Short mmCIF file of C-alpha atoms in Angstrom, two decimals:
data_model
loop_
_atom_site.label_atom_id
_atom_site.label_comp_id
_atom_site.label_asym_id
_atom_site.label_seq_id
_atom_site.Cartn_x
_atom_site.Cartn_y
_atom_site.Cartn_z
CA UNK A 1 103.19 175.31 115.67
CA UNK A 2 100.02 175.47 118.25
CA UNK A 3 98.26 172.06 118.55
CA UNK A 4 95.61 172.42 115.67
CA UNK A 5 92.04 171.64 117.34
CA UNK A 6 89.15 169.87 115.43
CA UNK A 7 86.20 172.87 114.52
CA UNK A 8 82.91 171.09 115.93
CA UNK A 9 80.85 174.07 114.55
CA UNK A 10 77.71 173.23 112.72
CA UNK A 11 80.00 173.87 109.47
CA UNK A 12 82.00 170.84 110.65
CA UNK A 13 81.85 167.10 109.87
CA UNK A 14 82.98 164.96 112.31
CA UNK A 15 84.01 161.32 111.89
CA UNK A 16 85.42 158.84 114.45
CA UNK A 17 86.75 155.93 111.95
CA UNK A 18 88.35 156.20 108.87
CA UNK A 19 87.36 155.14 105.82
CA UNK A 20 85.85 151.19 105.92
CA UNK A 21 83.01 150.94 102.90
CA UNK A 22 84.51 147.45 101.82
CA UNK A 23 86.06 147.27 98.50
CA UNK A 24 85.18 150.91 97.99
CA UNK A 25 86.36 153.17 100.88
CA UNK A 26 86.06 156.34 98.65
CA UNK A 27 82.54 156.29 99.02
CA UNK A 28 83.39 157.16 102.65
CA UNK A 29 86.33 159.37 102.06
CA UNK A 30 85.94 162.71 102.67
CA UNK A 31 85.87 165.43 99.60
CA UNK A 32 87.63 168.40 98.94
CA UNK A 33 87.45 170.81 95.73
CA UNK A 34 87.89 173.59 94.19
CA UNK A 35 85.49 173.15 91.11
CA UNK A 36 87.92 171.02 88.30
CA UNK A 37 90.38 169.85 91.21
CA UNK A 38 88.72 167.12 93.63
CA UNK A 39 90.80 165.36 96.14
CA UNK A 40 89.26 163.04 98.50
CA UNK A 41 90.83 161.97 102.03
CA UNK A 42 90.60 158.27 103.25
CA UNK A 43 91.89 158.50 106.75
CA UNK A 44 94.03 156.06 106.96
CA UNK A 45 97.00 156.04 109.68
CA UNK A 46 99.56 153.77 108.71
CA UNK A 47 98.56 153.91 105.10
CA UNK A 48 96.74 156.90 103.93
CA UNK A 49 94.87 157.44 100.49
CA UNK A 50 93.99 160.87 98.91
CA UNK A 51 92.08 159.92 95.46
CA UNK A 52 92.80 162.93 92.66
CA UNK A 53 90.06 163.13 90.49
CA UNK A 54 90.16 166.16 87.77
CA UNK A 55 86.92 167.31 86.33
CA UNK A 56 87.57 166.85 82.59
CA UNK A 57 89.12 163.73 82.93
CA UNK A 58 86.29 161.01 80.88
CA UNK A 59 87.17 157.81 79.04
CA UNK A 60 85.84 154.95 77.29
CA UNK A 61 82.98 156.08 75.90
CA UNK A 62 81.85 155.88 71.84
CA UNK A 63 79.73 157.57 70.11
CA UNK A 64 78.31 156.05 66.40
CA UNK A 65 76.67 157.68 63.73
CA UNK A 66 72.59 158.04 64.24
CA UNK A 67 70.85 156.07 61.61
CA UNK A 68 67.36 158.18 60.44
CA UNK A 69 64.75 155.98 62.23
CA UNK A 70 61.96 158.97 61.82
CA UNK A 71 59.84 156.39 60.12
CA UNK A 72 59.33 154.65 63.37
CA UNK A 73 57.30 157.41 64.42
CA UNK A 74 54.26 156.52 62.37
CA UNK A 75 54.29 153.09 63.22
CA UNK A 76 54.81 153.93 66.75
CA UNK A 77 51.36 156.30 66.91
CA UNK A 78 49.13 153.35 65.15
CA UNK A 79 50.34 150.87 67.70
CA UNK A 80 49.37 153.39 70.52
CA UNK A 81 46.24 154.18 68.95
CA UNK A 82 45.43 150.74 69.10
CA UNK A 83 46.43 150.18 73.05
CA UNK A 84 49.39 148.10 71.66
CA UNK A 85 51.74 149.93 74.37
CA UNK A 86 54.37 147.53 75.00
CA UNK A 87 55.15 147.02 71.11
CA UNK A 88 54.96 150.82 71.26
CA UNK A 89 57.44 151.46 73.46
CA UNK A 90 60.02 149.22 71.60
CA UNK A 91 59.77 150.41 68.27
CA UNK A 92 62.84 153.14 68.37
CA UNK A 93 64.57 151.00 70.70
CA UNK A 94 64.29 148.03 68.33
CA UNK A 95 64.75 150.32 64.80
CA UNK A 96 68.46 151.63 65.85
CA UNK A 97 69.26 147.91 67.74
CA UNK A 98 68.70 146.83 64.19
CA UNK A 99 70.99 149.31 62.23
CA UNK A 100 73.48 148.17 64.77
CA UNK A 101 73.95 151.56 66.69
CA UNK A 102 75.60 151.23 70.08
CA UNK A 103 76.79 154.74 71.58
CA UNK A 104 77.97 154.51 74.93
CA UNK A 105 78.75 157.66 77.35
CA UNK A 106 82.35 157.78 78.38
CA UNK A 107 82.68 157.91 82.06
CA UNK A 108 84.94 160.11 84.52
CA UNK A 109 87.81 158.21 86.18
CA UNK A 110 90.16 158.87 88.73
CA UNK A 111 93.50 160.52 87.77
CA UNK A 112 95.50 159.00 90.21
CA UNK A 113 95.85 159.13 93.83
CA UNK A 114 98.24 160.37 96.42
CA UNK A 115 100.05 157.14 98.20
CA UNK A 116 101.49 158.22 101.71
CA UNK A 117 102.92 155.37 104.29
CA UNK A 118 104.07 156.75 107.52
CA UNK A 119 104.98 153.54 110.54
CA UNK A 120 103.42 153.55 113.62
CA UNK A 121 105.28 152.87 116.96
CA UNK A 122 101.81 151.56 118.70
CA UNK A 123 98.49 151.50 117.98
CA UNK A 124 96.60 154.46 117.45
CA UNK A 125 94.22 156.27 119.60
CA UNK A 126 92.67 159.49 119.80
CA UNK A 127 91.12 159.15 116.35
CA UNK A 128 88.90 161.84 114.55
CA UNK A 129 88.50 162.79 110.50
CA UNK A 130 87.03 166.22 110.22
CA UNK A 131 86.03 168.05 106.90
CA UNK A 132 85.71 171.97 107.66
CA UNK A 133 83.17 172.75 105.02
CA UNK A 134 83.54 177.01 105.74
CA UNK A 135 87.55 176.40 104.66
CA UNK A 136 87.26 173.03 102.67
CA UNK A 137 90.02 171.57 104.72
CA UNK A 138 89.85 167.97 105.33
CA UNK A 139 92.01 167.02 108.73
CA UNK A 140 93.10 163.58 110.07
CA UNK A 141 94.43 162.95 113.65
CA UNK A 142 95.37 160.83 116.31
CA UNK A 143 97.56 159.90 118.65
CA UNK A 144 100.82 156.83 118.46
CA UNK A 145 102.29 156.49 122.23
CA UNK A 146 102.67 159.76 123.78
CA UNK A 147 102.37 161.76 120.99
CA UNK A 148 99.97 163.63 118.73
CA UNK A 149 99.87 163.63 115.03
CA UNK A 150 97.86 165.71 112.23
CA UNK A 151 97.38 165.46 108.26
CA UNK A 152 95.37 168.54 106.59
CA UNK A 153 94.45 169.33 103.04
CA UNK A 154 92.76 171.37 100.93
CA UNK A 155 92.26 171.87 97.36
CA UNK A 156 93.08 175.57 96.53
CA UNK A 157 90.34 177.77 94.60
CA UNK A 158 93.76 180.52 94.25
CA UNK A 159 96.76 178.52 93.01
CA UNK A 160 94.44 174.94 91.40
CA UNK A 161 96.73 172.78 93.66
CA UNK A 162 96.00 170.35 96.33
CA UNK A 163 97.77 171.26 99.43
CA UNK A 164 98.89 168.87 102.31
CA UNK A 165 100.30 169.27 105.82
CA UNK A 166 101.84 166.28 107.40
CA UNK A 167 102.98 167.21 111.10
CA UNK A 168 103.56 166.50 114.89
CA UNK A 169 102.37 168.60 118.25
CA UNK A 170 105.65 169.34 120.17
CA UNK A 171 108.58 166.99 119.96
CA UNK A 172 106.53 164.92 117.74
CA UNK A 173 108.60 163.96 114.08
CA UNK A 174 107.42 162.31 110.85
CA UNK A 175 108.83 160.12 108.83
CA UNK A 176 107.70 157.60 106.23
CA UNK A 177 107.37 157.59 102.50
CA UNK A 178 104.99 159.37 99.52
CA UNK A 179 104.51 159.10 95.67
CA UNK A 180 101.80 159.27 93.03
CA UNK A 181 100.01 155.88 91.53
CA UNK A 182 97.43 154.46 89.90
CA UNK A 183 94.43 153.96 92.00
CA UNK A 184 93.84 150.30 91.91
CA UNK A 185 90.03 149.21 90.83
CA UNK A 186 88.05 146.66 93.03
CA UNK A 187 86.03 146.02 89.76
CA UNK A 188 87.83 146.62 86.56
CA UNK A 189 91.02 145.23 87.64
CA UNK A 190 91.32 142.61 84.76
CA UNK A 191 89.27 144.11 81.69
CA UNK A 192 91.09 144.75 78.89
CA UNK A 193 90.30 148.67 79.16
CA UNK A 194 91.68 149.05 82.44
CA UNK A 195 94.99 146.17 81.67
CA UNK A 196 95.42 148.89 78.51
CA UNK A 197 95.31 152.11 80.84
CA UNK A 198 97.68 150.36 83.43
CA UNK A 199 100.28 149.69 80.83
CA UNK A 200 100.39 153.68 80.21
CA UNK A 201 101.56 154.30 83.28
CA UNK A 202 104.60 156.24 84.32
CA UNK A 203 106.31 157.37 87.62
CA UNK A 204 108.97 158.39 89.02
CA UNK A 205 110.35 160.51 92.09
CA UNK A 206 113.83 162.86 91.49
CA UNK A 207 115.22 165.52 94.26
CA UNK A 208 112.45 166.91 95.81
CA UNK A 209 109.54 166.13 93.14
CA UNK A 210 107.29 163.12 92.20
CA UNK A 211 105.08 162.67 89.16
CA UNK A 212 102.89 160.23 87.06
CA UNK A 213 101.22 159.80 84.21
CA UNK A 214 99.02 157.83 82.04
CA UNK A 215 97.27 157.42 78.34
CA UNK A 216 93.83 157.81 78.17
CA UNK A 217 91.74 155.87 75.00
CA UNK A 218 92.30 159.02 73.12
CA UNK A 219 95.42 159.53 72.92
CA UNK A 220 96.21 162.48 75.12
CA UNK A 221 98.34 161.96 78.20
CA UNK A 222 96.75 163.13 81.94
CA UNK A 223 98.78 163.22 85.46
CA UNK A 224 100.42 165.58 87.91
CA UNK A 225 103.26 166.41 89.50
CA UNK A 226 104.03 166.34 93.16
CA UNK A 227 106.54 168.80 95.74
CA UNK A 228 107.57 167.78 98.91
CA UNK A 229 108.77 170.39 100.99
CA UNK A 230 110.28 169.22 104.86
CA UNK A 231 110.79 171.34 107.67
CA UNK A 232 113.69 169.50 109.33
CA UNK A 233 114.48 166.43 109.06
CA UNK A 234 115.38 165.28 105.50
CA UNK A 235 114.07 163.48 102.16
CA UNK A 236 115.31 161.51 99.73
CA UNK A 237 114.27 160.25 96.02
CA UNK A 238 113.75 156.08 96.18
CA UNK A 239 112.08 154.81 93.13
CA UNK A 240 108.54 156.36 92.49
CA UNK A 241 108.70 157.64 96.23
CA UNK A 242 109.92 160.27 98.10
CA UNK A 243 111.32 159.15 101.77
CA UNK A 244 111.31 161.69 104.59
CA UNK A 245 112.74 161.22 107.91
CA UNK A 246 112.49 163.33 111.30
CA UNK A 247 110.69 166.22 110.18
CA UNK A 248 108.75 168.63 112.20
CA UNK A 249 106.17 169.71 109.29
CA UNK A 250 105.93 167.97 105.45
CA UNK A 251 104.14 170.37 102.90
CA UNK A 252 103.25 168.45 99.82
CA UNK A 253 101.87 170.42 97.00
CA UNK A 254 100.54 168.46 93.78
CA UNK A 255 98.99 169.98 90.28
CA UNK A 256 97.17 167.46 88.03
CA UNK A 257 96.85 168.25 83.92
CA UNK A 258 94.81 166.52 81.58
CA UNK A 259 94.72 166.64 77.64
CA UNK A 260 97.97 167.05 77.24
CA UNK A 261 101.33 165.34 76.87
CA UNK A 262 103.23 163.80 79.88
CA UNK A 263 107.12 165.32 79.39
CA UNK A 264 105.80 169.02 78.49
CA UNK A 265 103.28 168.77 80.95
CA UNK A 266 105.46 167.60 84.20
CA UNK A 267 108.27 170.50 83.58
CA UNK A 268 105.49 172.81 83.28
CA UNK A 269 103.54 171.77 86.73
CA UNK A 270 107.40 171.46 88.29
CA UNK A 271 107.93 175.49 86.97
CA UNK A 272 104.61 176.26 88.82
CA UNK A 273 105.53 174.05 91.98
CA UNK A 274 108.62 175.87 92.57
CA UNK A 275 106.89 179.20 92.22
CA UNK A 276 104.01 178.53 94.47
CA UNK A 277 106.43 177.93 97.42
CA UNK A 278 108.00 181.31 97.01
CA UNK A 279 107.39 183.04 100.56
CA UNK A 280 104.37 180.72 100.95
CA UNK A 281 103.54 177.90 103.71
CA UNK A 282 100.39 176.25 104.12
CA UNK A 283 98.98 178.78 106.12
CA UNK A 284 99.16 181.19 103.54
CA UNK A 285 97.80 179.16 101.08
CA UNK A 286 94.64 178.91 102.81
CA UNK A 287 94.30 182.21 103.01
CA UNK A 288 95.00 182.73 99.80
CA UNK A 289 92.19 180.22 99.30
CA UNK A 290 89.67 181.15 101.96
CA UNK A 291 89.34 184.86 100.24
CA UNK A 292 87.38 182.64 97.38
CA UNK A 293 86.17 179.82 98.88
CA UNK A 294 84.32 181.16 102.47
CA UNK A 295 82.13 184.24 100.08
CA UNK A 296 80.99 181.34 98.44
CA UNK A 297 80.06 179.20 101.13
CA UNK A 298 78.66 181.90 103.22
CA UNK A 299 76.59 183.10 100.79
CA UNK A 300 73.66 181.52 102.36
CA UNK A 301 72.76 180.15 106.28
CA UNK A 302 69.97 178.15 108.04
CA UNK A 303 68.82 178.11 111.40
CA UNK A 304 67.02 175.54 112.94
CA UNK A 305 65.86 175.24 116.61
CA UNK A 306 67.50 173.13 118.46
CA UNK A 307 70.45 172.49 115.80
CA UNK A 308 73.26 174.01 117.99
CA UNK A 309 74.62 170.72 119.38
CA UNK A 310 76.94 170.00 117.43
CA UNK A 311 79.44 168.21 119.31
CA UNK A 312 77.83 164.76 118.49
CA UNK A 313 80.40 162.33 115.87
CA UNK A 314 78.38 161.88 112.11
CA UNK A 315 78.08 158.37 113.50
CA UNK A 316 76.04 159.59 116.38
CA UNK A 317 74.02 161.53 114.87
CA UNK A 318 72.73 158.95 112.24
CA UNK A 319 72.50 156.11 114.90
CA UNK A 320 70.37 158.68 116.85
CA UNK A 321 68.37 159.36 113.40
CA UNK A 322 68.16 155.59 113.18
CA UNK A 323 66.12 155.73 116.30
CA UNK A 324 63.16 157.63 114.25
CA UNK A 325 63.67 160.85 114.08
CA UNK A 326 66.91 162.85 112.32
CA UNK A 327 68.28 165.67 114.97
CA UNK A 328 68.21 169.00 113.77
CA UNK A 329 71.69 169.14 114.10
CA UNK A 330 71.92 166.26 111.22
CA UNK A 331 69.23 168.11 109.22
CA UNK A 332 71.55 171.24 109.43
CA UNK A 333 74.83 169.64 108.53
CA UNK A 334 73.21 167.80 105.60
CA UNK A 335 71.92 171.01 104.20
CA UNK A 336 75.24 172.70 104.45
CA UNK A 337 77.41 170.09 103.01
CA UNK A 338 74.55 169.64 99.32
CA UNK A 339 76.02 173.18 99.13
CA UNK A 340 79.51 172.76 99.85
CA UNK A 341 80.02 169.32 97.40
CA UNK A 342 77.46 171.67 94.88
CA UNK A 343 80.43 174.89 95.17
CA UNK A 344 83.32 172.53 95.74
CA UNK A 345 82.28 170.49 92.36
CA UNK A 346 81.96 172.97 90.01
CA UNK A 347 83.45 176.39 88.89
CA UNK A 348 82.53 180.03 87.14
CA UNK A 349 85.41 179.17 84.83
CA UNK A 350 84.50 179.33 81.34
CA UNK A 351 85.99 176.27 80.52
CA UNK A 352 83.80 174.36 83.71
CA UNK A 353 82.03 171.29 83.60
CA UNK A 354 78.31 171.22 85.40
CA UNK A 355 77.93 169.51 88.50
CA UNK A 356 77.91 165.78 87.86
CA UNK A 357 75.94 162.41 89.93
CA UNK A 358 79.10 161.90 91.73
CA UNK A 359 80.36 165.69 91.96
CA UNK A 360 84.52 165.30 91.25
CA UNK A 361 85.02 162.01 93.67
CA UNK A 362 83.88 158.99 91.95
CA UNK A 363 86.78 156.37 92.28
CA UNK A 364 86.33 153.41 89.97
CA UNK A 365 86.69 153.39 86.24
CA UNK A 366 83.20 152.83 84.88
CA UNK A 367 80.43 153.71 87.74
CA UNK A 368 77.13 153.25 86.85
CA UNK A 369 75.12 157.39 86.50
CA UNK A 370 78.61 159.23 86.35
CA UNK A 371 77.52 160.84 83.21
CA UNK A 372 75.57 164.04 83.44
CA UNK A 373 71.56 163.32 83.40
CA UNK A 374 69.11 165.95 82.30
CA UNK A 375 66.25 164.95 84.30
CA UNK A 376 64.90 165.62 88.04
CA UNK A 377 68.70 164.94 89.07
CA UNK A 378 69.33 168.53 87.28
CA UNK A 379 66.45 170.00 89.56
CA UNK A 380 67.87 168.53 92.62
CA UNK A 381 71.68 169.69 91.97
CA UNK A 382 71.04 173.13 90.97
CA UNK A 383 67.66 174.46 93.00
CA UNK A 384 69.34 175.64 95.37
CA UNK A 385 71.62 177.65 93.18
CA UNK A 386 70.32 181.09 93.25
CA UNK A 387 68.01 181.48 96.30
CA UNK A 388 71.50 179.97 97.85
CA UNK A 389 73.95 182.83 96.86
CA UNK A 390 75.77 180.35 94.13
CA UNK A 391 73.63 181.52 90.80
CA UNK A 392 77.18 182.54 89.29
CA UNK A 393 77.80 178.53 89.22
CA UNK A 394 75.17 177.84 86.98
CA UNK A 395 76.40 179.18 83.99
CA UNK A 396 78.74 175.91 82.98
CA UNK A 397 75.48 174.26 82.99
CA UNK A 398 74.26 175.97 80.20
CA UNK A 399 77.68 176.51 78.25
CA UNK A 400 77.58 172.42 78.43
CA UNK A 401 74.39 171.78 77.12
CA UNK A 402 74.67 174.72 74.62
CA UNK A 403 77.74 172.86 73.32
CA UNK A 404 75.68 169.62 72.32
CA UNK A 405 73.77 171.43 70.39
CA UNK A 406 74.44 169.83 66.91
CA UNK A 407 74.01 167.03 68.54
CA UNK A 408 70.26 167.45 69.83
CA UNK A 409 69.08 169.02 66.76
CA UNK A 410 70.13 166.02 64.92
CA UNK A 411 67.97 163.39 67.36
CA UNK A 412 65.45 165.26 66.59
CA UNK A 413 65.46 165.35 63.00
CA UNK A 414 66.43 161.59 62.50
CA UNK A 415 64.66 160.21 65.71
CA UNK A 416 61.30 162.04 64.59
CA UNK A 417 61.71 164.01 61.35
CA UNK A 418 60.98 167.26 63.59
CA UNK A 419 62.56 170.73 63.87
CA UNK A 420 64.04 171.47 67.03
CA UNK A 421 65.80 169.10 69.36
CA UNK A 422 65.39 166.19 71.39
CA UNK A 423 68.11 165.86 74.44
CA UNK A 424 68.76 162.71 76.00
CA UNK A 425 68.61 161.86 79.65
CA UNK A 426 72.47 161.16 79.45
CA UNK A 427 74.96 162.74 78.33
CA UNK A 428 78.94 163.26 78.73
CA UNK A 429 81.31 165.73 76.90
CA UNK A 430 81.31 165.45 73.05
CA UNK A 431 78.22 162.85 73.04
CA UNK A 432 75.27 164.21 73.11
CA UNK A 433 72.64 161.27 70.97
CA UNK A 434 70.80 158.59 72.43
CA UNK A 435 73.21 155.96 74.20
CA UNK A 436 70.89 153.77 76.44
CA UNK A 437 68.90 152.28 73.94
CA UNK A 438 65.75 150.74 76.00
CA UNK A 439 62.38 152.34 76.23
CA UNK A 440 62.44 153.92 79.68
CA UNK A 441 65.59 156.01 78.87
CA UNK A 442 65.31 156.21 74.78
CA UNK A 443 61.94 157.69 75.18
CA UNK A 444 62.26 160.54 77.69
CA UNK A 445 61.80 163.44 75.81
CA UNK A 446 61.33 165.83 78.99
CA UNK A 447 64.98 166.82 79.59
CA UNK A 448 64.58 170.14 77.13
CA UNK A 449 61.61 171.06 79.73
CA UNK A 450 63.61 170.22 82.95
CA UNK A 451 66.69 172.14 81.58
CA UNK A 452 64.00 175.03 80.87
CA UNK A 453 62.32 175.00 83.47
CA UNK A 454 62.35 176.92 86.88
CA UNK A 455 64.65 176.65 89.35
CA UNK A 456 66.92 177.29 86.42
CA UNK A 457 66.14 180.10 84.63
#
C-alpha cells in the first residue's frame, strides 16, 4: 500500500491533537455519517474511541395523558387585559402542574462504541486527525520510532456499515486488541436509568466476529455486530475482544440494529458481514460509497478571496480568528462542514429522522436540547437545504412532523378549545404534547409558522 497523505484541500479538516474536551472528548471527536449511521473518531493512539450512535436510537422519555386545561384560556385573556402579565404567563403552566402532568422527551443515546488498544513502542510524533468532508473519511496518524502508522473510517451511504482501516507504511505491523462496549457516561454513571441499561448489556467476541447488545426502557434490544478481517499476521477471540498480532492491514467492518431482538439480530448483521467482504477491501467500499456521498456534497461550492490557504491546522486558524478577525479560509471550512454534518446526519430514506441539535454524535445519555425543536433552530438546520443542492433531505422533516399529527391537534383542542393544532417547541419520536411545562417554552405557539414558513417550503 502507498503511504496515504493527509488532503489539506479547503474540503479538509485538519487537527493536530486528539481529542482532550475533559470529561467529554466526543464533543471534539470528529463525525462521520451516512444519515441513520453516525460514528465519531476520538484520536486516540494508544487507546482509540469511535462512539456509534444510530439515528433512531431514543430512551427515557414519558409521555402522560393531556388533561383539558382550555378553561385557562379565559382566565388567561382577563389577566392580560388587566396588565397582570406575570400571573398570565403561569396560568397553563400552573393548570397541568396541578393535574399532575409531567411528559418528558426521551433523548438519543449512544449505541455503543468501538474500543481499539494498540501498544506503543515510544512516544508518538508526527500527529495529525483529518476529516475529508468530500469522502466523509475520518483519518488518524502518526508516527512510534521509525515508523508510520494510519487509522481511517468511514460510515458507508452503500452497504449502512462503518468501515475501518488499521495499517502501517512499509515494514510497519499492527497488533493490539478490539471489541464493542458500552460507552461509559461522565454524568449518568450512577442513576438508576443508566445502572438499569448497564445491567442489559451483552458481549462477546467468537472466530473472527464481535458483538454487543443492550435493553433499552422499552423493551426492544439495540447493538451491532463487528468483523475483523487481517491481512497477515493473525487474530484470535479473548473474551469480548478480538486480539491481532503482526498484521500489515486490519479491516474492521461493524453494522448496528435497533428495535429489535439481540440473538436474531447478531446472526443477521454476521450473514451481512460475511457478504460485504465478498471481493471487497476498503478501497472498494469507498467507492462504493463516494458514488452517493461526493453528488451530495458537491452539490453546492463557495468561493471566497483569499480562502485558498488552507494548509493552516483548525487550531491555527481559530487562534488566528482569536486575534480579531476569522480568515477566510476558516469562514470557508465552516460553511462546508454545516453542510456536510447537515447531509451526513440525515437521509432521503423514508423511514429517516430530521436533522437533530446534535446531528447523530451526541455521547451522553440525557444531553440537555437533543430532542428535535421547532423553532429558529429548524430555520438554521435546513436554510440551506435547497439553494444548497440537498432539498431531497428535507422530506424526513416533514414525514416527522406529519406523524405527530394526532398529537398537535389534540394540544390544541385541550390546551385552547380550538380547531387546528398547536406544536410544541420540543419534540422526539412518538411525543408530540407539551413536555417543558414553564411559560417561556409552554407558551410558544410559533413553531406551526416556523415549520411553514420559507426557507422550507
Amino acid at each position: 500500500m502507498q503511504q496515504h497523505k493527509d488532503n489539506r484541500s479547503a474540503d479538509t479538516l485538519l487537527m493536530n491533537y486528539p481529542a482532550s474536551w475533559w470529561r467529554n472528548m466526543w464533543r471534539e471527536a470528529l463525525p462521520s455519517g451516512n444519515g441513520v449511521i453516525g460514528a465519531s473518531v476520538f484520536g486516540g493512539v494508544q487507546e482509540e474511541t469511535v462512539l456509534l450512535n444510530h439515528a433512531r436510537l431514543w430512551h427515557w422519555g414519558s409521555k402522560d395523558e393531556l388533561p383539558d386545561v382550555s378553561g385557562t384560556l379565559a382566565t388567561t385573556r382577563r389577566l392580560m387585559d388587566a396588565e397582570r402579565y406575570a400571573e398570565a404567563s403561569w396560568q397553563l403552566a400552573n393548570a397541568l402542574k396541578e393535574r399532575g402532568y409531567g411528559t418528558k422527551l426521551a433523548s438519543r443515546f449512544p449505541l455503543a462504541a468501538v474500543r481499539l488498544v494498540m501498544p506503543c513502542g515510544s512516544a508518538f510524533r508526527g500527529y495529525s486527525r483529518t476529516l475529508a468532508m468530500d469522502s466523509g473519511e475520518v483519518t488518524v496518524g502518526w508516527t512510534d520510532g521509525q515508523s508510520r502508522y494510519y487509522r481511517r473510517l468511514f460510515v458507508s451511504r452503500a452497504d449502512d456499515a462503518v468501515v475501518y482501516d488499521i495499517g502501517g507504511y512499509g515494514d510497519a505491523r499492527v497488533s493490539g486488541e478490539i471489541g464493542l462496549i458500552l460507552h461509559p457516561s461522565d454524568r449518568w454513571a450512577d442513576t438508576p436509568e443508566f445502572k438499569e441499561l448497564e445491567q442489559t448489556i451483552e458481549t462477546g467476541a467468537g472466530d473472527a466476529y464481535a458483538w454487543f447488545a443492550g435493553t433499552n426502557d422499552d423493551g426492544t434490544d439495540f447493538g451491532a455486530v463487528m468483523r475483523v478481517i487481517p491481512e497477515g499476521g493473525s487474530i484470535e477471540a479473548e473474551g469480548s475482544m478480538i486480539r491481532f498480532e503482526g498484521a500489515s492491514r486490519l479491516l474492521v467492518l461493524v453494522k448496528l440494529f435497533v428495535l429489535g431482538e439481540r440473538s436474531t439480530d447478531w446472526e443477521r448483521l454476521k450473514k451481512e458481514l460475511a457478504g460485504l467482504v465478498v471481493d471487497s477491501s476498503y478501497e472498494i467500499l469507498l467507492e462504493r460509497h463516494l458514488a452517493l456521498h461526493q453528488p451530495l456534497y458537491r452539490s453546492a461550492s463557495l468561493e471566497l478571496a483569499d480562502a485558498d490557504d488552507d494548509l493552516r491546522s483548525n487550531e491555527r486558524l481559530l487562534l488566528d480568528a482569536y486575534e480579531g478577525e476569522a480568515p477566510p479560509a476558516l469562514v470557508r471550512k465552516m460553511w462546508a462542514y454545516g453542510r456536510y454534518l447537515f447531509l451526513s446526519g440525515t437521509s432521503a430514506a423514508d423511514d429517516a429522522e430530521p436533522f437533530g441539535l446534535y446531528g447523530l454524535w451526541g455521547g451522553d445519555y440525557r444531553l440537555v436540547w437533543s430532542h428535535n425543536m421547532a423553532n429558529e433552530n429548524i430555520q438554521m438546520m435546513y436554510w440551506h437545504a435547497h439553494v444548497g443542492g440537498l432539498g431531497e433531505l428535507v422530506p424526513s422533516l416533514f414525514r416527522y412532523y406529519e406523524g405527530l399529527m394526532d398529537d398537535f391537534r389534540e394540544n390544541a383542542s385541550k390546551l385552547y378549545g380550538c380547531r387546528g393544532i398547536y406544536i410544541p417547541a420540543g419534540s422526539t419520536p412518538g411525543i408530540g404534547v407539551p413536555n417543558q411545562i414553564v411559560p417561556v417554552i409552554l407558551n410558544w405557539t410559533g413553531a406551526a409558522g416556523w415549520l411553514a414558513g420559507p426557507p422550507l417550503l
